[in-house]
């Protein structure tokens, strides 16, 4: 997985007089993008500033505090508009202000974003860069995988090494998310679509880590190679794994309920089969031939009736494959007053089964 693709730059010709220009969406080219990413980083941007303000105007006119980050990027400014989504180190953020002269944009960082990601460590003084990607276009190619930009948690680099021209990283990750990390599966690291190599998950109190590697080309196009042991990365697991798990969890109870019904029905049939014998129903293996102990030959009355019944020659008891169908045209219909004599079909009704002319 490369994690990077070059893109041509075609800047807007807008020339705002102020530092940040507040364009309306209608004043720019209509966007055809979705709020989804591919994990193919378009460029590395510079963090200009990260500051917390106490005088931010909220929706109801009141003032509140919040954190804002200003980033410089060239490629992602092409086609940008107020309210567009830009992936910053794998975090889907909304562009709130744009300056096309300086190619910088501003985004807001919610408290949840600061808790779940490493963006709070990216100050201007740190001179760190961030991976940037615009939202994917409808109908465009996806050389990575479906990345939402919704970081699950941060991972910590615990080891790194070189294997010829490949750069390997081992990252520790909270156990609660490890079930979504599988060998050769997708994973987004700081917004880069990568392939998982090895996985080890030993539970809440054990080791929980995975490895990934970067090919030579990707190493020069993203920020991950600049990170050392102890540094953190933003991680988003494959969302398809989450959807599959949720669908399976909804399906399992229904399967268990169906299996229980089947077991209950089999138990009832076993009790019926064993009603004329002395064998224990627990000794029955469902689907097997009815044991001899269930034979009506052990019951003199049933045996005598069976001998006088020309329609059956078998006296081994009730055999499932020989269940009788109700037919209202039979001569002995009056033997069972509960039967529907108007029924001209042969529909088999369990509660009206005939057991050697004895209705149960």
CSV table of C-alpha atoms in Angstrom, one decimal:
chain,number,residue,atom,x,y,z
A,1,UNK,CA,0.0,0.0,0.0
A,2,UNK,CA,1.7,3.2,-1.1
A,3,UNK,CA,-0.3,5.7,1.0
A,4,UNK,CA,0.6,8.6,-1.3
A,5,UNK,CA,-0.3,9.7,-4.8
A,6,UNK,CA,1.0,12.9,-6.6
A,7,UNK,CA,-1.6,15.4,-7.7
A,8,UNK,CA,-1.5,18.3,-10.1
A,9,UNK,CA,-2.1,21.7,-8.5
A,10,UNK,CA,-4.5,24.2,-10.0
A,11,UNK,CA,-5.1,27.1,-7.6
A,12,UNK,CA,-8.1,29.4,-7.5
A,13,UNK,CA,-7.4,32.9,-8.7
A,14,UNK,CA,-9.2,34.5,-5.8
A,15,UNK,CA,-7.3,37.4,-4.2
A,16,UNK,CA,-8.8,38.3,-0.9
A,17,UNK,CA,-7.8,41.6,0.8
A,18,UNK,CA,-8.0,40.1,4.3
A,19,UNK,CA,-5.9,37.4,5.9
A,20,UNK,CA,-8.6,34.8,5.8
A,21,UNK,CA,-11.3,35.0,3.1
A,22,UNK,CA,-14.9,33.9,3.9
A,23,UNK,CA,-16.0,32.6,0.5
A,24,UNK,CA,-19.5,31.2,0.2
A,25,UNK,CA,-19.9,27.7,-1.4
A,26,UNK,CA,-21.7,29.2,-4.4
A,27,UNK,CA,-18.7,31.5,-5.1
A,28,UNK,CA,-16.4,28.6,-5.8
A,29,UNK,CA,-16.6,25.7,-8.2
A,30,UNK,CA,-19.4,23.2,-7.2
A,31,UNK,CA,-17.8,20.4,-5.2
A,32,UNK,CA,-18.4,16.8,-6.2
A,33,UNK,CA,-16.6,15.3,-3.1
A,34,UNK,CA,-17.8,13.0,-0.4
A,35,UNK,CA,-16.9,13.2,3.2
A,36,UNK,CA,-14.8,10.0,2.8
A,37,UNK,CA,-11.1,9.5,2.3
A,38,UNK,CA,-8.9,6.9,0.7
A,39,UNK,CA,-5.8,7.0,2.9
A,40,UNK,CA,-3.7,8.1,-0.1
A,41,UNK,CA,-1.9,11.2,1.3
A,42,UNK,CA,-1.7,14.1,-1.1
A,43,UNK,CA,0.9,16.2,0.7
A,44,UNK,CA,2.6,17.0,4.0
A,45,UNK,CA,1.5,20.3,5.5
A,46,UNK,CA,3.0,22.6,8.0
A,47,UNK,CA,1.3,23.5,11.3
A,48,UNK,CA,1.3,27.3,11.5
A,49,UNK,CA,-0.4,27.7,14.8
A,50,UNK,CA,-2.4,25.9,17.5
A,51,UNK,CA,-4.2,28.0,20.0
A,52,UNK,CA,-7.1,27.9,22.5
A,53,UNK,CA,-9.5,30.8,22.5
A,54,UNK,CA,-12.0,31.8,25.2
A,55,UNK,CA,-14.1,34.2,23.1
A,56,UNK,CA,-15.4,31.9,20.4
A,57,UNK,CA,-19.0,32.8,19.4
A,58,UNK,CA,-21.3,29.8,19.7
A,59,UNK,CA,-24.5,29.1,17.8
A,60,UNK,CA,-26.7,30.9,20.3
A,61,UNK,CA,-24.5,34.0,20.5
A,62,UNK,CA,-22.8,33.0,23.7
A,63,UNK,CA,-19.1,32.8,24.1
A,64,UNK,CA,-17.1,29.6,24.7
A,65,UNK,CA,-13.6,28.2,24.6
A,66,UNK,CA,-12.2,26.1,21.8
A,67,UNK,CA,-9.0,25.1,20.0
A,68,UNK,CA,-8.1,26.0,16.5
A,69,UNK,CA,-5.3,24.9,14.2
A,70,UNK,CA,-3.9,26.8,11.2
A,71,UNK,CA,-2.2,24.7,8.5
A,72,UNK,CA,-0.4,25.5,5.4
A,73,UNK,CA,-1.0,23.2,2.4
A,74,UNK,CA,-0.8,23.6,-1.4
A,75,UNK,CA,-2.6,20.7,-2.9
A,76,UNK,CA,-5.5,20.6,-0.5
A,77,UNK,CA,-6.3,24.2,-1.2
A,78,UNK,CA,-7.2,23.4,-4.7
A,79,UNK,CA,-11.0,23.2,-4.8
A,80,UNK,CA,-11.3,24.0,-1.1
A,81,UNK,CA,-14.4,25.8,0.2
A,82,UNK,CA,-15.7,26.9,3.5
A,83,UNK,CA,-17.1,23.8,5.3
A,84,UNK,CA,-15.2,21.3,3.2
A,85,UNK,CA,-13.6,18.3,4.8
A,86,UNK,CA,-9.8,17.8,4.9
A,87,UNK,CA,-8.0,14.9,6.5
A,88,UNK,CA,-5.3,16.1,8.9
A,89,UNK,CA,-3.2,13.2,10.1
A,90,UNK,CA,-6.2,11.0,9.5
A,91,UNK,CA,-8.7,13.2,11.3
A,92,UNK,CA,-11.6,14.5,9.3
A,93,UNK,CA,-11.8,18.3,10.0
A,94,UNK,CA,-13.9,21.1,8.7
A,95,UNK,CA,-12.2,24.1,7.0
A,96,UNK,CA,-13.6,27.2,8.8
A,97,UNK,CA,-11.4,29.8,7.2
A,98,UNK,CA,-9.4,29.9,4.0
A,99,UNK,CA,-6.5,32.1,2.8
A,100,UNK,CA,-5.7,31.4,-0.9
A,101,UNK,CA,-2.9,34.0,-1.0
A,102,UNK,CA,-0.9,32.1,1.7
A,103,UNK,CA,-2.4,28.7,1.0
A,104,UNK,CA,-3.4,28.3,4.6
A,105,UNK,CA,-6.6,27.1,6.2
A,106,UNK,CA,-8.1,26.9,9.7
A,107,UNK,CA,-9.9,24.0,11.4
A,108,UNK,CA,-11.4,23.6,14.8
A,109,UNK,CA,-10.4,20.8,17.2
A,110,UNK,CA,-13.2,19.5,19.4
A,111,UNK,CA,-12.4,18.2,22.9
A,112,UNK,CA,-13.2,14.7,21.7
A,113,UNK,CA,-10.6,15.2,18.9
A,114,UNK,CA,-8.0,16.3,21.3
A,115,UNK,CA,-8.7,13.3,23.5
A,116,UNK,CA,-8.6,10.6,20.8
A,117,UNK,CA,-5.8,12.0,18.5
A,118,UNK,CA,-2.3,13.4,18.7
A,119,UNK,CA,-3.1,16.7,17.1
A,120,UNK,CA,-2.8,18.5,20.4
A,121,UNK,CA,1.0,18.0,20.3
A,122,UNK,CA,1.4,19.7,17.0
A,123,UNK,CA,2.3,23.3,17.8
A,124,UNK,CA,4.1,25.8,15.7
A,125,UNK,CA,7.2,25.5,17.8
A,126,UNK,CA,7.3,21.7,17.3
A,127,UNK,CA,8.0,22.2,13.6
A,128,UNK,CA,6.1,19.0,12.9
A,129,UNK,CA,4.3,18.3,9.6
A,130,UNK,CA,0.9,16.6,9.1
A,131,UNK,CA,-0.4,14.4,6.4
A,132,UNK,CA,-3.1,16.0,4.3
A,133,UNK,CA,-5.8,14.6,2.0
A,134,UNK,CA,-8.9,16.1,0.5
A,135,UNK,CA,-12.2,14.2,0.6
A,136,UNK,CA,-12.5,11.7,-2.2
A,137,UNK,CA,-14.5,12.5,-5.4
A,138,UNK,CA,-17.6,10.7,-6.5
A,139,UNK,CA,-16.6,8.1,-9.2
A,140,UNK,CA,-12.9,8.6,-8.5
A,141,UNK,CA,-10.4,5.8,-8.1
A,142,UNK,CA,-9.7,4.5,-4.6
A,143,UNK,CA,-6.1,3.3,-4.4
A,144,UNK,CA,-6.3,2.9,-0.6
A,145,UNK,CA,-9.4,1.9,1.3
A,146,UNK,CA,-12.5,3.5,2.9
A,147,UNK,CA,-11.2,5.9,5.5
A,148,UNK,CA,-13.7,7.9,7.4
A,149,UNK,CA,-11.3,10.2,9.2
A,150,UNK,CA,-12.8,9.1,12.5
A,151,UNK,CA,-9.7,8.1,14.6
A,152,UNK,CA,-10.4,5.3,17.1
A,153,UNK,CA,-7.4,5.9,19.3
A,154,UNK,CA,-3.7,6.6,19.3
A,155,UNK,CA,-1.0,4.0,19.1
A,156,UNK,CA,2.6,4.2,20.4
A,157,UNK,CA,5.6,3.2,18.3
A,158,UNK,CA,7.5,0.6,20.4
A,159,UNK,CA,10.0,-0.5,17.7
A,160,UNK,CA,11.2,0.3,14.2
A,161,UNK,CA,13.8,-1.3,11.9
A,162,UNK,CA,14.9,-1.4,8.3
A,163,UNK,CA,14.5,-4.5,6.1
A,164,UNK,CA,16.5,-3.7,2.9
A,165,UNK,CA,14.5,-0.8,1.4
A,166,UNK,CA,11.5,-1.2,3.6
A,167,UNK,CA,10.9,0.6,6.9
A,168,UNK,CA,9.1,-1.5,9.6
A,169,UNK,CA,7.2,-0.2,12.6
A,170,UNK,CA,5.7,-2.0,15.6
A,171,UNK,CA,2.9,-0.1,17.3
A,172,UNK,CA,1.2,-0.9,20.6
A,173,UNK,CA,-2.6,-0.4,20.5
A,174,UNK,CA,-5.4,-0.7,23.1
A,175,UNK,CA,-6.7,-4.3,23.4
A,176,UNK,CA,-10.4,-3.2,22.9
A,177,UNK,CA,-9.5,-2.3,19.2
A,178,UNK,CA,-7.2,-5.2,18.4
A,179,UNK,CA,-10.1,-7.5,17.3
A,180,UNK,CA,-10.4,-5.2,14.2
A,181,UNK,CA,-6.7,-5.5,13.3
A,182,UNK,CA,-6.0,-8.6,11.2
A,183,UNK,CA,-2.9,-9.7,9.3
A,184,UNK,CA,-3.0,-8.3,5.7
A,185,UNK,CA,-5.9,-6.2,6.6
A,186,UNK,CA,-6.4,-2.5,6.1
A,187,UNK,CA,-5.5,0.1,8.7
A,188,UNK,CA,-5.1,3.9,8.6
A,189,UNK,CA,-2.0,5.3,10.3
A,190,UNK,CA,-1.9,9.1,10.6
A,191,UNK,CA,-4.3,9.1,7.6
A,192,UNK,CA,-2.2,6.8,5.5
A,193,UNK,CA,-3.8,3.6,4.1
A,194,UNK,CA,-1.4,0.8,5.0
A,195,UNK,CA,-1.4,-3.0,5.3
A,196,UNK,CA,-1.0,-4.8,8.6
A,197,UNK,CA,1.8,-7.3,8.7
A,198,UNK,CA,1.9,-9.2,12.0
A,199,UNK,CA,-0.5,-9.1,14.9
A,200,UNK,CA,-0.3,-10.1,18.6
A,201,UNK,CA,-3.2,-9.7,21.0
A,202,UNK,CA,-2.9,-11.3,24.4
A,203,UNK,CA,-5.8,-9.6,26.2
A,204,UNK,CA,-6.2,-6.6,28.5
A,205,UNK,CA,-3.1,-7.5,30.6
A,206,UNK,CA,-1.0,-8.9,27.8
A,207,UNK,CA,0.9,-7.6,24.8
A,208,UNK,CA,-1.2,-6.0,22.1
A,209,UNK,CA,0.6,-4.8,19.0
A,210,UNK,CA,0.8,-4.9,15.3
A,211,UNK,CA,3.4,-4.2,12.6
A,212,UNK,CA,3.3,-2.4,9.2
A,213,UNK,CA,5.9,-1.4,6.7
A,214,UNK,CA,6.6,1.4,4.3
A,215,UNK,CA,8.1,1.0,0.9
A,216,UNK,CA,10.8,3.3,-0.3
A,217,UNK,CA,8.5,5.6,-2.3
A,218,UNK,CA,6.0,6.1,0.5
A,219,UNK,CA,8.8,6.9,3.0
A,220,UNK,CA,9.5,10.1,1.2
A,221,UNK,CA,5.8,11.2,0.9
A,222,UNK,CA,4.4,10.9,4.4
A,223,UNK,CA,5.4,12.0,8.0
A,224,UNK,CA,5.6,8.6,9.6
A,225,UNK,CA,9.3,7.9,8.9
A,226,UNK,CA,10.2,11.0,11.0
A,227,UNK,CA,8.7,9.4,14.1
A,228,UNK,CA,10.8,7.6,16.6
A,229,UNK,CA,10.2,5.0,19.4
A,230,UNK,CA,7.8,6.5,21.9
A,231,UNK,CA,6.0,8.8,19.4
A,232,UNK,CA,2.3,8.4,18.8
A,233,UNK,CA,0.2,7.8,15.7
A,234,UNK,CA,-3.5,8.3,15.0
A,235,UNK,CA,-5.1,5.0,14.1
A,236,UNK,CA,-8.4,4.2,12.4
A,237,UNK,CA,-9.3,0.5,12.0
A,238,UNK,CA,-11.1,-0.7,9.0
A,239,UNK,CA,-14.7,0.4,9.3
A,240,UNK,CA,-16.0,-2.6,7.3
A,241,UNK,CA,-14.8,-4.8,10.2
A,242,UNK,CA,-17.0,-2.8,12.6
A,243,UNK,CA,-20.1,-3.1,10.3
A,244,UNK,CA,-19.5,-6.8,9.9
A,245,UNK,CA,-19.3,-7.3,13.7
A,246,UNK,CA,-22.5,-5.3,14.3
A,247,UNK,CA,-24.4,-7.3,11.6
A,248,UNK,CA,-23.1,-10.5,13.1
A,249,UNK,CA,-24.1,-9.5,16.6
A,250,UNK,CA,-27.6,-8.9,15.4
A,251,UNK,CA,-27.7,-12.2,13.6
A,252,UNK,CA,-26.4,-14.5,16.3
A,253,UNK,CA,-29.3,-14.2,18.8
A,254,UNK,CA,-31.7,-15.1,16.0
A,255,UNK,CA,-29.7,-18.2,15.1
A,256,UNK,CA,-29.5,-19.2,18.8
A,257,UNK,CA,-33.3,-18.8,19.1
A,258,UNK,CA,-33.8,-20.9,16.0
A,259,UNK,CA,-31.5,-23.6,17.3
A,260,UNK,CA,-33.3,-23.6,20.6
A,261,UNK,CA,-36.6,-24.1,18.8
A,262,UNK,CA,-35.2,-27.0,16.8
A,263,UNK,CA,-33.9,-28.6,19.9
A,264,UNK,CA,-37.3,-28.2,21.6
A,265,UNK,CA,-39.1,-29.7,18.7
A,266,UNK,CA,-36.7,-32.6,18.5
A,267,UNK,CA,-37.2,-33.2,22.2
A,268,UNK,CA,-41.0,-33.3,21.7
A,269,UNK,CA,-40.6,-35.8,18.9
A,270,UNK,CA,-38.3,-37.9,21.0
A,271,UNK,CA,-40.9,-38.0,23.8
A,272,UNK,CA,-43.6,-39.0,21.4
A,273,UNK,CA,-41.4,-41.7,19.9
A,274,UNK,CA,-40.7,-43.0,23.4
A,275,UNK,CA,-44.2,-42.8,24.8
A,276,UNK,CA,-44.9,-46.5,23.8
A,277,UNK,CA,-41.6,-47.9,25.1
A,278,UNK,CA,-39.5,-47.8,28.2
A,279,UNK,CA,-36.3,-46.3,26.8
A,280,UNK,CA,-35.0,-43.0,28.1
A,281,UNK,CA,-35.4,-40.2,25.6
A,282,UNK,CA,-31.9,-39.0,26.5
A,283,UNK,CA,-30.5,-42.1,24.8
A,284,UNK,CA,-32.0,-41.0,21.4
A,285,UNK,CA,-29.7,-39.6,18.7
A,286,UNK,CA,-31.9,-37.4,16.6
A,287,UNK,CA,-32.2,-38.6,13.0
A,288,UNK,CA,-31.3,-42.2,13.9
A,289,UNK,CA,-33.6,-45.2,13.4
A,290,UNK,CA,-36.1,-45.6,16.1
A,291,UNK,CA,-34.7,-48.0,18.8
A,292,UNK,CA,-36.3,-51.4,19.3
A,293,UNK,CA,-37.3,-50.4,22.7
A,294,UNK,CA,-39.9,-48.1,21.2
A,295,UNK,CA,-41.5,-50.9,19.2
A,296,UNK,CA,-45.2,-51.4,19.6
A,297,UNK,CA,-44.3,-55.1,19.8
A,298,UNK,CA,-43.6,-54.5,23.5
A,299,UNK,CA,-47.2,-53.4,23.9
A,300,UNK,CA,-49.7,-56.3,23.4
A,301,UNK,CA,-52.6,-54.0,22.7
A,302,UNK,CA,-50.8,-52.0,20.1
A,303,UNK,CA,-49.4,-55.2,18.5
A,304,UNK,CA,-52.9,-56.7,18.2
A,305,UNK,CA,-54.3,-53.6,16.7
A,306,UNK,CA,-51.4,-53.4,14.3
A,307,UNK,CA,-52.1,-57.0,13.1
A,308,UNK,CA,-55.6,-56.1,12.3
A,309,UNK,CA,-54.6,-53.0,10.3
A,310,UNK,CA,-54.1,-54.0,6.7
A,311,UNK,CA,-52.7,-50.6,5.7
A,312,UNK,CA,-49.5,-51.2,7.7
A,313,UNK,CA,-47.3,-54.2,7.8
A,314,UNK,CA,-44.6,-52.7,10.1
A,315,UNK,CA,-45.1,-53.2,13.8
A,316,UNK,CA,-41.8,-51.6,14.9
A,317,UNK,CA,-43.6,-48.5,16.2
A,318,UNK,CA,-44.0,-45.0,14.8
A,319,UNK,CA,-41.6,-44.3,12.0
A,320,UNK,CA,-41.1,-40.8,11.0
A,321,UNK,CA,-40.9,-41.5,7.3
A,322,UNK,CA,-44.3,-43.3,7.5
A,323,UNK,CA,-46.3,-40.6,9.1
A,324,UNK,CA,-49.9,-40.6,7.9
A,325,UNK,CA,-51.5,-37.8,6.0
A,326,UNK,CA,-55.1,-36.8,6.8
A,327,UNK,CA,-57.6,-37.5,4.1
A,328,UNK,CA,-61.2,-36.6,4.7
A,329,UNK,CA,-62.3,-39.3,2.1
A,330,UNK,CA,-61.1,-42.1,4.3
A,331,UNK,CA,-63.8,-44.6,5.4
A,332,UNK,CA,-62.7,-44.3,9.1
A,333,UNK,CA,-63.0,-40.5,9.2
A,334,UNK,CA,-65.7,-40.9,11.9
A,335,UNK,CA,-63.0,-42.4,14.2
A,336,UNK,CA,-61.7,-38.9,14.8
A,337,UNK,CA,-64.6,-36.4,15.2
A,338,UNK,CA,-62.1,-33.6,15.6
A,339,UNK,CA,-60.9,-33.9,12.0
A,340,UNK,CA,-62.2,-31.4,9.4
A,341,UNK,CA,-64.2,-33.6,7.1
A,342,UNK,CA,-64.4,-30.7,4.7
A,343,UNK,CA,-60.7,-30.9,4.1
A,344,UNK,CA,-60.2,-32.6,0.7
A,345,UNK,CA,-56.4,-32.3,0.7
A,346,UNK,CA,-53.7,-34.3,2.3
A,347,UNK,CA,-52.1,-31.6,4.5
A,348,UNK,CA,-50.2,-33.2,7.3
A,349,UNK,CA,-51.1,-31.7,10.7
A,350,UNK,CA,-48.8,-32.6,13.5
A,351,UNK,CA,-51.5,-32.5,16.3
A,352,UNK,CA,-53.7,-34.8,14.2
A,353,UNK,CA,-51.1,-37.5,13.4
A,354,UNK,CA,-52.4,-41.0,13.4
A,355,UNK,CA,-50.5,-43.6,15.4
A,356,UNK,CA,-51.8,-47.0,14.5
A,357,UNK,CA,-55.3,-45.6,14.2
A,358,UNK,CA,-54.9,-44.0,17.6
A,359,UNK,CA,-55.2,-40.2,17.3
A,360,UNK,CA,-52.9,-38.0,19.4
